[in-house]
């Protein structure tokens, strides 16, 4: 059988597997992506697409893995004014939506860990990312947990209903920098036609001692080591040697392969664990987990350059960017389907008071005058949301319609 025919058969099998909505990538249901399959883990990928020129809009797309094989995906889409940082309210709603979809897909079981891949963040935005996006993810997780269970945080003095590591799933936040300077080439002349490094080449030493030496992702300023009374969480006793690495997940066919620079700015899963079955997310485990996920892209029979959750989010945000002009009424029609959030009246005194985050997001025009939470108004496609909103404003959770971009 020719090589081309074998490749075609492999691609066809991959497509059939995706169309049949496969639950896992392995025949044994206990197997899956390393570390992800140990305990319920939500893997998220976030990408932003900005308007060109004077266009002042940004499409925020997020993708979440629903199974331990990272093949079943759920997606969420929001629109905000042009910015490199996702607004606090939008990030909270994205987190809550993906968390509810994960719960509905896994028999009402909440994720115990969250692994976030965030694409398109410059070094000078690490501070705002920690202050805004990570804090909003934590708040979104706390809102979901507090709405489902009656509990009290064992660290109330610090938590103050904003969420902390002891009452929400532990978070690991990884920045994927695709536009970087380093290139990885073979030290000896390769015998392959492409003359590139093989798929899976990883560089985590020599050229990154400064970033690894900072050890920001597990510093005591971000993650407390003091165990409060009433919690069953256990502390890992491991030494932190940094988590940054360059990974060439794909096999380049032409030209020099361009690696992805993975920068970990928060890694609570290296410090704390919820149960005995959880292992620490070390640098080696994060590298293996990231590389294995590169094979899970539905339209490719080999590993791709980006993590699939980021690639799916990139495709969704780019696709939505082409329709923003129509949604705003700038093209084709004078009717606008979305608009900037306005100042809402305060129920106590009737005066107008700005929302917590201000008008930094777009809302669905059909929900503009409804007396519902501000976050629910950001749902642009109600059929894809994990809940329905009744006429009285009640929220009913149900499995959403989930088509896949690669199907």
Coordinates of C-alpha atoms in Angstrom, one line a residue:
X1 CA 0.0 0.0 0.0
X2 CA 1.4 3.4 -0.9
X3 CA 2.3 6.0 1.7
X4 CA -0.3 8.4 0.3
X5 CA -3.0 5.8 0.6
X6 CA -2.1 5.1 4.2
X7 CA -2.2 8.8 5.0
X8 CA -5.6 9.1 3.4
X9 CA -7.0 6.1 5.4
X10 CA -5.6 7.6 8.6
X11 CA -7.1 10.9 7.9
X12 CA -10.5 9.3 7.2
X13 CA -10.4 7.3 10.4
X14 CA -9.6 10.5 12.3
X15 CA -12.6 12.3 10.7
X16 CA -15.0 9.4 11.4
X17 CA -13.8 9.3 15.0
X18 CA -14.5 13.0 15.4
X19 CA -17.9 12.8 13.7
X20 CA -19.0 9.9 15.9
X21 CA -18.3 12.2 18.9
X22 CA -15.7 9.7 20.4
X23 CA -15.5 9.7 24.2
X24 CA -11.8 8.9 24.4
X25 CA -8.7 8.4 22.3
X26 CA -8.0 5.0 23.8
X27 CA -10.0 1.8 23.8
X28 CA -9.6 1.6 27.6
X29 CA -11.7 4.3 29.2
X30 CA -9.2 4.8 32.0
X31 CA -6.5 6.0 29.6
X32 CA -6.3 9.4 28.1
X33 CA -4.0 12.5 28.1
X34 CA -1.3 12.1 30.8
X35 CA -2.1 14.0 34.0
X36 CA -5.5 15.1 32.6
X37 CA -7.0 11.6 33.0
X38 CA -6.0 11.2 36.6
X39 CA -8.9 13.2 38.0
X40 CA -11.7 15.4 36.5
X41 CA -9.7 18.2 34.8
X42 CA -11.0 21.1 32.7
X43 CA -8.5 22.1 30.0
X44 CA -9.3 25.6 28.5
X45 CA -7.8 27.4 25.5
X46 CA -8.4 31.2 25.0
X47 CA -7.6 33.3 21.9
X48 CA -8.4 36.9 21.0
X49 CA -8.9 38.2 17.4
X50 CA -8.8 42.0 17.0
X51 CA -10.4 44.1 14.3
X52 CA -8.1 45.7 11.7
X53 CA -7.4 49.4 11.4
X54 CA -10.0 51.6 13.1
X55 CA -12.2 48.6 14.0
X56 CA -12.6 48.8 17.8
X57 CA -13.9 45.3 18.5
X58 CA -12.2 42.1 19.8
X59 CA -13.7 38.6 19.6
X60 CA -12.9 36.4 22.6
X61 CA -13.2 32.7 22.0
X62 CA -12.6 29.9 24.5
X63 CA -12.6 26.2 24.1
X64 CA -12.9 23.6 26.9
X65 CA -12.1 19.8 26.8
X66 CA -15.0 17.7 28.2
X67 CA -13.3 14.3 28.3
X68 CA -10.0 12.9 29.5
X69 CA -8.9 12.4 25.9
X70 CA -9.3 16.1 25.0
X71 CA -11.4 15.2 21.9
X72 CA -14.8 16.4 23.0
X73 CA -14.9 20.2 22.9
X74 CA -17.2 23.0 24.2
X75 CA -16.8 26.5 23.0
X76 CA -17.8 30.0 24.1
X77 CA -17.7 33.3 22.3
X78 CA -17.8 36.9 23.6
X79 CA -17.3 40.4 22.0
X80 CA -15.6 43.3 23.8
X81 CA -14.0 46.7 22.8
X82 CA -10.5 46.2 21.5
X83 CA -8.1 45.1 24.2
X84 CA -5.4 42.6 24.8
X85 CA -6.9 41.7 28.2
X86 CA -10.2 39.9 28.5
X87 CA -12.7 41.8 30.6
X88 CA -13.4 40.5 34.1
X89 CA -17.1 40.0 33.6
X90 CA -16.6 38.2 30.2
X91 CA -13.9 35.9 31.7
X92 CA -16.2 35.0 34.6
X93 CA -19.0 34.1 32.2
X94 CA -16.7 32.1 29.9
X95 CA -15.4 30.1 32.9
X96 CA -18.9 29.5 34.2
X97 CA -20.2 28.4 30.8
X98 CA -17.4 25.9 30.2
X99 CA -17.5 24.6 33.8
X100 CA -21.2 23.9 33.5
X101 CA -20.8 22.2 30.1
X102 CA -18.1 20.0 31.7
X103 CA -20.4 19.2 34.6
X104 CA -23.3 18.3 32.3
X105 CA -21.1 16.1 30.2
X106 CA -19.5 14.2 33.1
X107 CA -22.6 13.2 35.1
X108 CA -22.9 16.4 37.2
X109 CA -19.3 16.1 38.4
X110 CA -17.3 19.3 38.8
X111 CA -13.7 19.6 37.6
X112 CA -11.2 19.4 40.4
X113 CA -8.4 21.0 38.4
X114 CA -8.2 23.6 35.7
X115 CA -5.5 24.0 33.1
X116 CA -5.6 27.1 31.0
X117 CA -3.7 27.8 27.8
X118 CA -3.8 31.5 26.9
X119 CA -2.5 32.6 23.5
X120 CA -1.3 36.0 22.5
X121 CA 0.1 37.6 25.7
X122 CA 3.2 39.8 25.7
X123 CA 5.6 39.9 28.6
X124 CA 4.5 43.3 29.7
X125 CA 0.9 42.1 30.1
X126 CA 1.7 39.3 32.6
X127 CA 0.8 41.6 35.5
X128 CA -2.7 42.6 34.1
X129 CA -3.3 38.9 33.3
X130 CA -2.7 37.9 36.9
X131 CA -4.7 40.8 38.3
X132 CA -7.7 40.5 35.9
X133 CA -8.0 37.2 34.0
X134 CA -6.8 34.8 36.6
X135 CA -8.8 36.6 39.3
X136 CA -11.9 36.5 37.1
X137 CA -11.4 32.7 36.5
X138 CA -11.2 32.1 40.2
X139 CA -14.4 34.2 40.8
X140 CA -16.2 32.3 38.1
X141 CA -15.3 28.9 39.6
X142 CA -16.4 30.1 43.0
X143 CA -19.7 31.3 41.7
X144 CA -20.3 27.9 40.1
X145 CA -19.3 25.9 43.2
X146 CA -21.3 28.2 45.5
X147 CA -24.4 27.9 43.3
X148 CA -24.4 24.1 43.4
X149 CA -23.2 23.3 46.9
X150 CA -23.8 24.6 50.4
X151 CA -20.4 25.0 51.9
X152 CA -18.1 27.4 53.8
X153 CA -14.6 28.1 52.7
X154 CA -12.1 27.0 55.3
X155 CA -10.0 30.1 54.6
X156 CA -12.8 32.7 54.9
X157 CA -10.7 35.5 56.2
X158 CA -8.6 35.5 53.0
X159 CA -11.2 34.2 50.5
X160 CA -14.1 36.7 51.3
X161 CA -16.3 35.0 48.7
X162 CA -13.8 35.8 45.9
X163 CA -12.6 32.3 45.7
X164 CA -9.3 30.8 46.8
X165 CA -7.2 27.6 46.2
X166 CA -9.0 25.9 49.1
X167 CA -12.6 26.3 47.9
X168 CA -12.2 26.2 44.1
X169 CA -10.4 23.9 41.6
X170 CA -6.7 24.4 41.5
X171 CA -5.6 26.5 38.5
X172 CA -2.6 26.3 36.2
X173 CA -2.3 29.2 33.8
X174 CA 0.1 28.8 30.8
X175 CA 0.8 31.5 28.2
X176 CA 1.5 30.3 24.7
X177 CA 3.8 32.7 22.8
X178 CA 3.8 31.8 19.1
X179 CA 5.6 34.9 17.9
X180 CA 9.1 34.4 19.4
X181 CA 12.7 34.8 18.3
X182 CA 14.3 31.4 19.2
X183 CA 14.6 28.7 16.5
X184 CA 15.4 25.1 17.3
X185 CA 17.6 23.4 14.7
X186 CA 19.5 20.0 14.8
X187 CA 23.0 20.0 16.1
X188 CA 24.0 17.5 13.4
X189 CA 23.0 17.4 9.8
X190 CA 19.7 15.4 9.7
X191 CA 19.0 12.7 7.1
X192 CA 15.4 13.6 6.7
X193 CA 14.2 15.6 3.7
X194 CA 12.8 18.5 5.8
X195 CA 16.1 18.9 7.8
X196 CA 14.1 20.0 10.8
X197 CA 14.1 18.7 14.4
X198 CA 11.7 15.8 14.9
X199 CA 8.2 16.3 16.3
X200 CA 8.2 16.6 20.1
X201 CA 11.6 18.4 20.4
X202 CA 11.6 20.3 23.7
X203 CA 14.1 22.8 25.0
X204 CA 13.8 23.6 28.7
X205 CA 17.3 24.5 29.7
X206 CA 20.3 26.6 28.6
X207 CA 18.4 29.5 27.0
X208 CA 15.8 30.0 29.7
X209 CA 17.6 30.2 33.1
X210 CA 16.3 33.7 33.8
X211 CA 12.6 33.0 33.4
X212 CA 12.9 29.7 35.2
X213 CA 14.9 31.3 38.0
X214 CA 12.2 33.9 38.8
X215 CA 9.8 31.0 40.0
X216 CA 6.8 33.3 39.8
X217 CA 4.3 30.6 39.1
X218 CA 4.6 29.0 42.5
X219 CA 5.8 31.8 44.7
X220 CA 4.3 32.3 48.1
X221 CA 3.0 35.7 47.1
X222 CA 0.6 33.9 44.7
X223 CA 0.0 30.5 46.4
X224 CA -0.2 30.2 50.2
X225 CA 1.5 27.2 51.9
X226 CA -0.5 27.5 55.1
X227 CA -3.1 24.8 55.4
X228 CA -6.3 26.1 57.1
X229 CA -8.3 23.9 59.4
X230 CA -11.1 21.9 57.8
X231 CA -9.6 21.2 54.5
X232 CA -8.5 17.8 53.1
X233 CA -6.0 19.2 50.6
X234 CA -2.5 18.0 50.7
X235 CA 0.7 20.0 50.1
X236 CA 3.3 18.7 47.6
X237 CA 6.8 18.9 49.0
X238 CA 8.7 19.5 45.7
X239 CA 11.4 22.0 44.7
X240 CA 10.5 24.4 41.9
X241 CA 13.0 24.6 39.1
X242 CA 10.8 26.7 36.7
X243 CA 8.2 25.7 34.1
X244 CA 9.1 27.6 30.9
X245 CA 9.9 25.6 27.8
X246 CA 10.1 25.7 24.0
X247 CA 8.2 22.9 22.2
X248 CA 8.2 21.9 18.6
X249 CA 5.2 19.7 18.6
X250 CA 4.8 19.5 14.8
X251 CA 7.1 18.0 12.2
X252 CA 8.1 20.7 9.8
X253 CA 7.9 19.8 6.2
X254 CA 9.4 23.0 4.7
X255 CA 11.5 25.8 6.2
X256 CA 12.7 26.0 9.8
X257 CA 10.2 24.8 12.4
X258 CA 9.0 27.6 14.7
X259 CA 8.5 26.5 18.3
X260 CA 5.9 27.7 20.8
X261 CA 7.2 29.3 23.9
X262 CA 5.2 28.1 26.9
X263 CA 5.3 30.5 29.9
X264 CA 3.7 29.3 33.2
X265 CA 2.6 32.3 35.3
X266 CA 0.6 30.3 37.9
X267 CA 0.8 26.6 38.8
X268 CA -1.3 25.7 41.9
X269 CA -1.3 22.1 40.8
X270 CA 2.4 21.9 41.6
X271 CA 1.7 23.0 45.2
X272 CA -1.6 21.5 46.3
X273 CA -3.7 18.5 45.4
X274 CA -7.4 17.7 46.1
X275 CA -7.1 13.9 46.5
X276 CA -4.7 11.0 46.6
X277 CA -5.0 10.2 42.9
X278 CA -3.7 13.6 41.8
X279 CA 0.0 14.0 41.0
X280 CA 2.0 17.2 40.8
X281 CA 2.1 19.1 37.5
X282 CA 5.8 19.2 37.2
X283 CA 7.6 20.7 34.2
X284 CA 8.2 17.3 32.7
X285 CA 4.5 16.3 33.1
X286 CA 3.3 19.6 31.6
X287 CA 5.6 19.1 28.6
X288 CA 4.3 15.6 28.1
X289 CA 0.7 16.6 28.5
X290 CA 1.0 19.5 26.1
X291 CA 2.7 17.4 23.4
X292 CA 0.1 14.6 23.7
X293 CA -2.7 17.1 23.2
X294 CA -1.1 18.3 20.0
X295 CA -2.2 15.0 18.4
X296 CA -5.9 15.5 19.2
X297 CA -6.7 18.0 16.4
X298 CA -9.7 16.6 14.5
X299 CA -8.6 17.7 11.0
X300 CA -5.0 16.5 11.1
X301 CA -3.6 13.0 11.4
X302 CA -0.4 14.2 13.0
X303 CA 0.6 16.6 15.7
X304 CA 0.0 20.3 15.1
X305 CA 2.0 23.3 16.2
X306 CA -0.6 24.8 18.7
X307 CA -2.5 23.0 21.4
X308 CA -5.9 22.0 19.9
X309 CA -7.9 24.0 22.4
X310 CA -6.0 27.1 21.4
X311 CA -6.3 26.3 17.7
X312 CA -10.1 25.7 17.9
X313 CA -10.5 29.0 19.8
X314 CA -8.4 30.8 17.1
X315 CA -10.6 29.4 14.3
X316 CA -13.7 30.5 16.2
X317 CA -12.6 34.0 17.0
X318 CA -11.3 34.6 13.4
X319 CA -14.6 33.3 12.0
X320 CA -16.7 35.5 14.3
X321 CA -14.6 38.5 13.5
X322 CA -15.9 38.4 9.9
X323 CA -19.5 38.7 11.2
X324 CA -19.0 41.4 13.8
X325 CA -19.8 44.1 11.2
X326 CA -23.2 42.6 10.5
X327 CA -23.9 42.0 14.2
X328 CA -23.3 45.7 14.9
X329 CA -25.4 46.9 11.9
X330 CA -22.5 48.3 10.0
X331 CA -22.9 46.0 7.0
X332 CA -25.8 44.7 5.1
X333 CA -28.5 45.9 7.5
X334 CA -29.3 48.7 9.8
X335 CA -30.4 46.4 12.6
X336 CA -27.8 45.8 15.3
X337 CA -27.9 42.5 17.1
X338 CA -25.3 43.4 19.7
X339 CA -24.4 46.6 21.5
X340 CA -22.2 48.0 24.2
X341 CA -23.4 47.5 27.7
X342 CA -25.0 50.6 29.1
X343 CA -25.2 51.9 32.7
X344 CA -28.0 50.0 34.5
X345 CA -30.3 51.6 37.0
X346 CA -29.8 50.8 40.7
X347 CA -32.8 49.1 42.2
X348 CA -32.4 50.9 45.5
X349 CA -32.5 54.5 44.5
X350 CA -33.4 54.4 40.8
X351 CA -30.2 56.2 39.9
X352 CA -27.9 55.0 37.2
X353 CA -24.8 53.2 38.4
X354 CA -22.1 51.7 36.3
X355 CA -21.5 48.0 36.4
X356 CA -18.4 46.7 38.2
X357 CA -16.4 46.4 35.1
X358 CA -18.0 49.3 33.2
X359 CA -19.2 49.2 29.6
X360 CA -16.3 47.0 28.5
X361 CA -18.3 44.3 26.8
X362 CA -21.1 43.8 24.2
X363 CA -24.4 42.3 25.1
X364 CA -27.2 40.7 23.1
X365 CA -29.7 43.3 22.0
X366 CA -32.7 41.0 22.6
X367 CA -31.7 40.8 26.3
X368 CA -31.0 44.5 26.7
X369 CA -34.2 45.4 28.6
X370 CA -34.6 42.1 30.5
X371 CA -34.2 42.1 34.2
X372 CA -31.5 39.4 34.4
X373 CA -27.9 39.3 35.5
X374 CA -25.5 41.4 33.5
X375 CA -23.4 38.3 32.6
X376 CA -26.4 36.5 31.1
X377 CA -26.8 39.4 28.6
X378 CA -23.4 38.6 27.0
X379 CA -24.7 35.3 25.6
X380 CA -24.6 35.9 21.8
X381 CA -25.8 32.5 20.7
X382 CA -28.4 31.2 23.2
X383 CA -28.6 27.8 21.5
X384 CA -24.9 27.1 22.3
X385 CA -25.1 28.1 25.9
X386 CA -25.4 25.4 28.6
X387 CA -28.6 27.0 30.0
X388 CA -31.9 28.5 28.9
X389 CA -33.4 31.7 30.3
X390 CA -37.2 31.7 30.9
X391 CA -39.4 34.7 30.5
X392 CA -39.3 35.3 34.3
X393 CA -35.5 35.3 34.2
X394 CA -34.9 31.9 35.8
X395 CA -31.9 29.9 34.5
X396 CA -32.4 26.3 33.6
X397 CA -29.2 24.2 32.9
X398 CA -29.4 21.8 30.0
X399 CA -26.9 20.2 27.6
X400 CA -26.3 22.7 24.7
X401 CA -26.1 22.2 21.0
X402 CA -22.4 21.5 20.4
X403 CA -21.3 21.3 16.7
X404 CA -17.6 21.0 16.2
X405 CA -15.6 23.3 14.0
X406 CA -13.6 20.3 12.6
X407 CA -16.5 18.1 11.8

